[in-house]
Tab-separated table of C-alpha atoms and ligand atoms in Angstrom:
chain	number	residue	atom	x	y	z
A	1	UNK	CA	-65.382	-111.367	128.612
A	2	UNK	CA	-64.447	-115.228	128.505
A	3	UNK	CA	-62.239	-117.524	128.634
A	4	UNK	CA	-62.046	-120.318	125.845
A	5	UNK	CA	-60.275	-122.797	124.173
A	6	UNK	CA	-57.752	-121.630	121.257
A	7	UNK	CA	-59.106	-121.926	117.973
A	8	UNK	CA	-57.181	-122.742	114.836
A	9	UNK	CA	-57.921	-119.087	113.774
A	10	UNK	CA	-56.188	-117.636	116.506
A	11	UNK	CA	-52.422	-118.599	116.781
A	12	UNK	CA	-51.557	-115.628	114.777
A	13	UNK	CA	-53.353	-113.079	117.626
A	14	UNK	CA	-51.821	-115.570	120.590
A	15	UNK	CA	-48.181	-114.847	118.987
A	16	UNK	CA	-49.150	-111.079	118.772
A	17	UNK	CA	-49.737	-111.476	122.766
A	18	UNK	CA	-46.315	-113.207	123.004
A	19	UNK	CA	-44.520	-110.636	120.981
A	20	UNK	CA	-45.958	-107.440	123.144
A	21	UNK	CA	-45.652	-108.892	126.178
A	22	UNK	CA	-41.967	-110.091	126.236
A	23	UNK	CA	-38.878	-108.634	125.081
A	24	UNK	CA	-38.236	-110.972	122.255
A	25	UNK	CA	-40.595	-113.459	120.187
A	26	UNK	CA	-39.111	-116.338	121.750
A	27	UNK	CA	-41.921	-117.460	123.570
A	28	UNK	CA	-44.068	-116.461	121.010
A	29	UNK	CA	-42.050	-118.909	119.172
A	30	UNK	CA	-42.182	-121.586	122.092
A	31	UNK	CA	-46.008	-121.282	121.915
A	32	UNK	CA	-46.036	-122.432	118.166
A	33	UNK	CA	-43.195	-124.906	119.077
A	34	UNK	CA	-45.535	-126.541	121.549
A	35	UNK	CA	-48.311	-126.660	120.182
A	36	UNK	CA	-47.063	-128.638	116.893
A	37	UNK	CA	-45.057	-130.677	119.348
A	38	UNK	CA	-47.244	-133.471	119.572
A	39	UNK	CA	-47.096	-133.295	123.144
A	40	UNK	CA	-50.414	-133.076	124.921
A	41	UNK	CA	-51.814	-129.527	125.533
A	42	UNK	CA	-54.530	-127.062	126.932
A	43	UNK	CA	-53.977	-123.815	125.490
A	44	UNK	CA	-56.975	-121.180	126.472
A	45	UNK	CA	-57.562	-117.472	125.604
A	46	UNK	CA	-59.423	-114.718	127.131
A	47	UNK	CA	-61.547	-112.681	124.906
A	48	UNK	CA	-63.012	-109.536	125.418
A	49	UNK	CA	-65.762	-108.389	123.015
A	50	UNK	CA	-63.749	-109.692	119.741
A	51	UNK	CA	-60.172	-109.173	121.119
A	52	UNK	CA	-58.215	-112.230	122.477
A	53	UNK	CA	-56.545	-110.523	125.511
A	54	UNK	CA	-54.481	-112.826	127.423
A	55	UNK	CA	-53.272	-116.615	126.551
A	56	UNK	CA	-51.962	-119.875	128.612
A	57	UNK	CA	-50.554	-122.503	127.895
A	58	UNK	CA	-50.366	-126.136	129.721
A	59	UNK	CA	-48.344	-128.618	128.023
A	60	UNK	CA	-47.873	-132.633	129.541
A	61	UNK	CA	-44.210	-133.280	131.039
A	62	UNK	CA	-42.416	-136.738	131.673
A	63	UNK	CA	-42.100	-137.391	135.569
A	64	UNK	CA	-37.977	-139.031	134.372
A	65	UNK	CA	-37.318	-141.815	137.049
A	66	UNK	CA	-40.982	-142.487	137.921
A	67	UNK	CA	-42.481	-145.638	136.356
A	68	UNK	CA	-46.128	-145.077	137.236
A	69	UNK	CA	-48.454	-143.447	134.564
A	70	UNK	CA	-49.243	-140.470	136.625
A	71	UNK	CA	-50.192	-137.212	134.238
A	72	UNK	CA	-48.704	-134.418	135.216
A	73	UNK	CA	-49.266	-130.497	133.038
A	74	UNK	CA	-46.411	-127.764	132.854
A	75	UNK	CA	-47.860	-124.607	132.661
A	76	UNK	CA	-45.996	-122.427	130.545
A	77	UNK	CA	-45.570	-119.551	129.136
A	78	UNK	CA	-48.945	-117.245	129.958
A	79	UNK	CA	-49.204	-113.778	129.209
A	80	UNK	CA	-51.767	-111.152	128.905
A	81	UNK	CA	-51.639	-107.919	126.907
A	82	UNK	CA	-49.236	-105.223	128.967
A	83	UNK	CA	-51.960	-102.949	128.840
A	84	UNK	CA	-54.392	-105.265	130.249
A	85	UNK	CA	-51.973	-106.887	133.056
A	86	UNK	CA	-53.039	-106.405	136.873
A	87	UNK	CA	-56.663	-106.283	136.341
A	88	UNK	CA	-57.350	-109.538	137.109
A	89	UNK	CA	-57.133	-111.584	133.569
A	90	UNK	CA	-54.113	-113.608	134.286
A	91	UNK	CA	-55.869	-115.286	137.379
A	92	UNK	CA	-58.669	-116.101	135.625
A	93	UNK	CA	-56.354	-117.599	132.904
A	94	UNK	CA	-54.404	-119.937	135.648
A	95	UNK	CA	-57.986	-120.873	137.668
A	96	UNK	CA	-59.579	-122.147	134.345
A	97	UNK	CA	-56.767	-124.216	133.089
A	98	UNK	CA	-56.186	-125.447	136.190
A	99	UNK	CA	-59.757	-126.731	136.650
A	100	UNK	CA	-59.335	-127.743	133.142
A	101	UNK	CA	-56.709	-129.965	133.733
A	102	UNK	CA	-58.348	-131.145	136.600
A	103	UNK	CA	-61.801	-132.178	134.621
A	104	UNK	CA	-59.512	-134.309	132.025
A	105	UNK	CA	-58.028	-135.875	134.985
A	106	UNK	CA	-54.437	-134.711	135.570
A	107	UNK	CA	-52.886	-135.850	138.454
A	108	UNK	CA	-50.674	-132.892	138.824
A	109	UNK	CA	-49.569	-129.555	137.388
A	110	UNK	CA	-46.051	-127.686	137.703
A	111	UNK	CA	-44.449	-124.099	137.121
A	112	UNK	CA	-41.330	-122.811	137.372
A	113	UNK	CA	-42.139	-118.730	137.800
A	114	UNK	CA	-43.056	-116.314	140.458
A	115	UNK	CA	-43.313	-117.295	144.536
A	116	UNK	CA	-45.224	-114.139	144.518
A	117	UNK	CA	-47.895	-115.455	142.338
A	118	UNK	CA	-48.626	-118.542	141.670
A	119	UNK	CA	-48.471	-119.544	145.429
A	120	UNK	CA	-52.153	-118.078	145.463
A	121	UNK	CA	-53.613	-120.384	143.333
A	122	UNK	CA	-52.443	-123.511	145.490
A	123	UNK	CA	-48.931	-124.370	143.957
A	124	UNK	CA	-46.535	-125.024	146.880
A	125	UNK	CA	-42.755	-125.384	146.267
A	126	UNK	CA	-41.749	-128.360	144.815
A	127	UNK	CA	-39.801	-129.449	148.071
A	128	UNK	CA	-43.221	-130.558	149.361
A	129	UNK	CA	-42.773	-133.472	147.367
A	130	UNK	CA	-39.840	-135.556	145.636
A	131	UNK	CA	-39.532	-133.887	142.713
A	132	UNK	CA	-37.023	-132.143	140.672
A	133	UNK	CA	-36.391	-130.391	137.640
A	134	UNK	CA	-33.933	-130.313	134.620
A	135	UNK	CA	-33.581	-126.903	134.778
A	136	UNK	CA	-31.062	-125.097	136.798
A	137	UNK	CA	-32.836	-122.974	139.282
A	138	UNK	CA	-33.298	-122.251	142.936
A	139	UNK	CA	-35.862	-124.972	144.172
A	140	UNK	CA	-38.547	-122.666	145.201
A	141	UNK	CA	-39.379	-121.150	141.890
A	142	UNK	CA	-40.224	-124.976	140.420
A	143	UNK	CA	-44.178	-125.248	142.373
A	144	UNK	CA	-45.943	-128.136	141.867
A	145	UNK	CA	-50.130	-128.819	142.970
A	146	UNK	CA	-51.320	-132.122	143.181
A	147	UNK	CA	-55.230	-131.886	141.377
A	148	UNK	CA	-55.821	-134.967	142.654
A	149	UNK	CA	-55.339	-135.485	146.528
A	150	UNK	CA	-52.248	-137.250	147.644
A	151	UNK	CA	-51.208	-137.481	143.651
A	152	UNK	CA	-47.149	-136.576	144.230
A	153	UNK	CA	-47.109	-138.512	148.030
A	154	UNK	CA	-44.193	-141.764	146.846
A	155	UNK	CA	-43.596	-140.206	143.393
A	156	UNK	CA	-39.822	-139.242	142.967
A	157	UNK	CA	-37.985	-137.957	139.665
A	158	UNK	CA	-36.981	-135.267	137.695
A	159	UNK	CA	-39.692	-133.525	135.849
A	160	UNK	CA	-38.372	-133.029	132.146
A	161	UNK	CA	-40.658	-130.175	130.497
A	162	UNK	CA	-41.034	-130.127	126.231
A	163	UNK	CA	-37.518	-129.736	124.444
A	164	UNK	CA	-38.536	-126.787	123.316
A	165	UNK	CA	-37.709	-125.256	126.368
A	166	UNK	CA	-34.357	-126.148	126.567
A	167	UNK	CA	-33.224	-122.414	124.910
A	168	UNK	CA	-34.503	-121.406	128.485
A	169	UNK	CA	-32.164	-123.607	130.155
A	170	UNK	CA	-29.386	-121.262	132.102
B	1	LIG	C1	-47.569	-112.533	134.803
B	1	LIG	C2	-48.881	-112.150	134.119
B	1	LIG	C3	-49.332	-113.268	133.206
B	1	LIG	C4	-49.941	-111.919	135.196
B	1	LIG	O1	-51.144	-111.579	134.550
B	1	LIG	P1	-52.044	-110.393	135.133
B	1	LIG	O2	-53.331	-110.385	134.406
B	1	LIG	O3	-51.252	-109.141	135.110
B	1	LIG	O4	-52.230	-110.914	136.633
B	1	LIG	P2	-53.388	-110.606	137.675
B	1	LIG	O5	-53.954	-109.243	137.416
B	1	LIG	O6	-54.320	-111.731	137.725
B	1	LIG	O7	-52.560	-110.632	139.016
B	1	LIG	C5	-51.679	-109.573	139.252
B	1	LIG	C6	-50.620	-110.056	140.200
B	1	LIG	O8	-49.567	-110.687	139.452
B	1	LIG	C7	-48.360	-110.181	139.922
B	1	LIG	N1	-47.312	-110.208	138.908
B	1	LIG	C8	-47.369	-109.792	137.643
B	1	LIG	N2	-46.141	-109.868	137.065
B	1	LIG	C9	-45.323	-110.351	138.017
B	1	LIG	C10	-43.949	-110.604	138.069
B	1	LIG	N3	-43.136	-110.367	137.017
B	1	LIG	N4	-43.422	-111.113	139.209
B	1	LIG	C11	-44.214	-111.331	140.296
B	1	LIG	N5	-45.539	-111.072	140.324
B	1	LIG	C12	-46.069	-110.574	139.191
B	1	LIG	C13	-48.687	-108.752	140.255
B	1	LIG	O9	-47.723	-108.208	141.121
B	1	LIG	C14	-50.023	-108.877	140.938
B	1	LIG	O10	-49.857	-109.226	142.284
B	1	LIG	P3	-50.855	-108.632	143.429
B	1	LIG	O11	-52.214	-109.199	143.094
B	1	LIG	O12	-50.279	-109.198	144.683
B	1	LIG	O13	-50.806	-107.164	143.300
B	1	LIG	C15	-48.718	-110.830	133.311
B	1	LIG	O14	-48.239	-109.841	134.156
B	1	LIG	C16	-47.804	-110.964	132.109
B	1	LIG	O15	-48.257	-111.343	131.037
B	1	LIG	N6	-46.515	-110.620	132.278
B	1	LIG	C17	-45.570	-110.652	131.149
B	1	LIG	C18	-45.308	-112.066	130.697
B	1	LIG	C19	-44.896	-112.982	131.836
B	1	LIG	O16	-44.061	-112.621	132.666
B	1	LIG	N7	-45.485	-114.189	131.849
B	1	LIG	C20	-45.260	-115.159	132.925
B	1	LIG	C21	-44.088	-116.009	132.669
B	1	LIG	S1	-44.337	-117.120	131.312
């Protein structure tokens, strides 16, 4: 078992992921969205023997409001196979891209998702710091983790995540 960059080969398999693991093939959509965006991105698999198991994606967002170049990564969407969910994978998935996105020197990385997981891998609630979202949604659900001490201290704005996420938007 790994974890590894996504190879050009693979998109098909990452949108088969998508597909099984949501309701619709929206975000298996968003993935392919993304990554043709031209936006910035870090997209890793986990692969067991031959078969890609779980996916995540970290694309850059725009810190609106805040003049200074800080980097910041919005992870989103991640999902492993349902029949390979609780064992484990999907933390591996978040630790490695977030050490990832620490060795190309992010500043920062956001979610909007669960308080009852992503807490554990050091993403506090976003009211820790200035910063807001465009999206709708009750404040503690948008976490934020600075990957470089003191990153978000005096940094204020609205964090603006790819367009293509706007068929989220409530
Ligand atoms: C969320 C997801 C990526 C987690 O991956 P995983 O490999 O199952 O996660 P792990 O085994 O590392 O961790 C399991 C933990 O995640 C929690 N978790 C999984 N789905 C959750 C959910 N919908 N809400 C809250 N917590 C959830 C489990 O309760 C478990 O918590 P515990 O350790 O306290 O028991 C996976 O469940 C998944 O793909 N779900 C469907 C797609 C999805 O919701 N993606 C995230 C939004 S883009």
């Amino acid at each position: 078992m790994s974890i590894r960059r996504e190879l050009p080969a693979d998109s098909d398999i990452i949108a088969d992921i998508y597909t099984k693991g949501f309701d619709t093939d929206a975000e298996a959509k968003l993935v392919n969205t993304l990554r043709e965006s031209g936006a910035p991105y870090l997209s890793l698999v986990y692969e067991d023997g031959n078969d890609l198991i779980g996916h995540i994606l970290f694309t850059m967002v725009e810190l609106e409001g805040d003049n200074s170049n800080i980097r910041i990564m919005g992870l989103a969407p991640m999902c492993v196979l349902p029949g390979d969910q609780c064992r484990g994978i999907g933390s591996s998935l978040v630790r490695a891209g977030l050490d990832e996105c620490k060795s190309e020197g992010y500043d920062a990385v956001v979610v909007l998702g669960y308080t009852g997981f992503y807490p554990r891998f050091g993403f506090v609630s976003s009211v820790e710091f200035d910063i807001t979202t465009t999206f709708n949604v009750p404040m503690e659900v948008f976490m934020a983790q600075e990957l470089k001490p003191g990153a978000l201290k005096d940094r204020s704005g609205r964090v603006k995540f790819n367009q293509a996420f706007d068929q989220f938007k409530c």
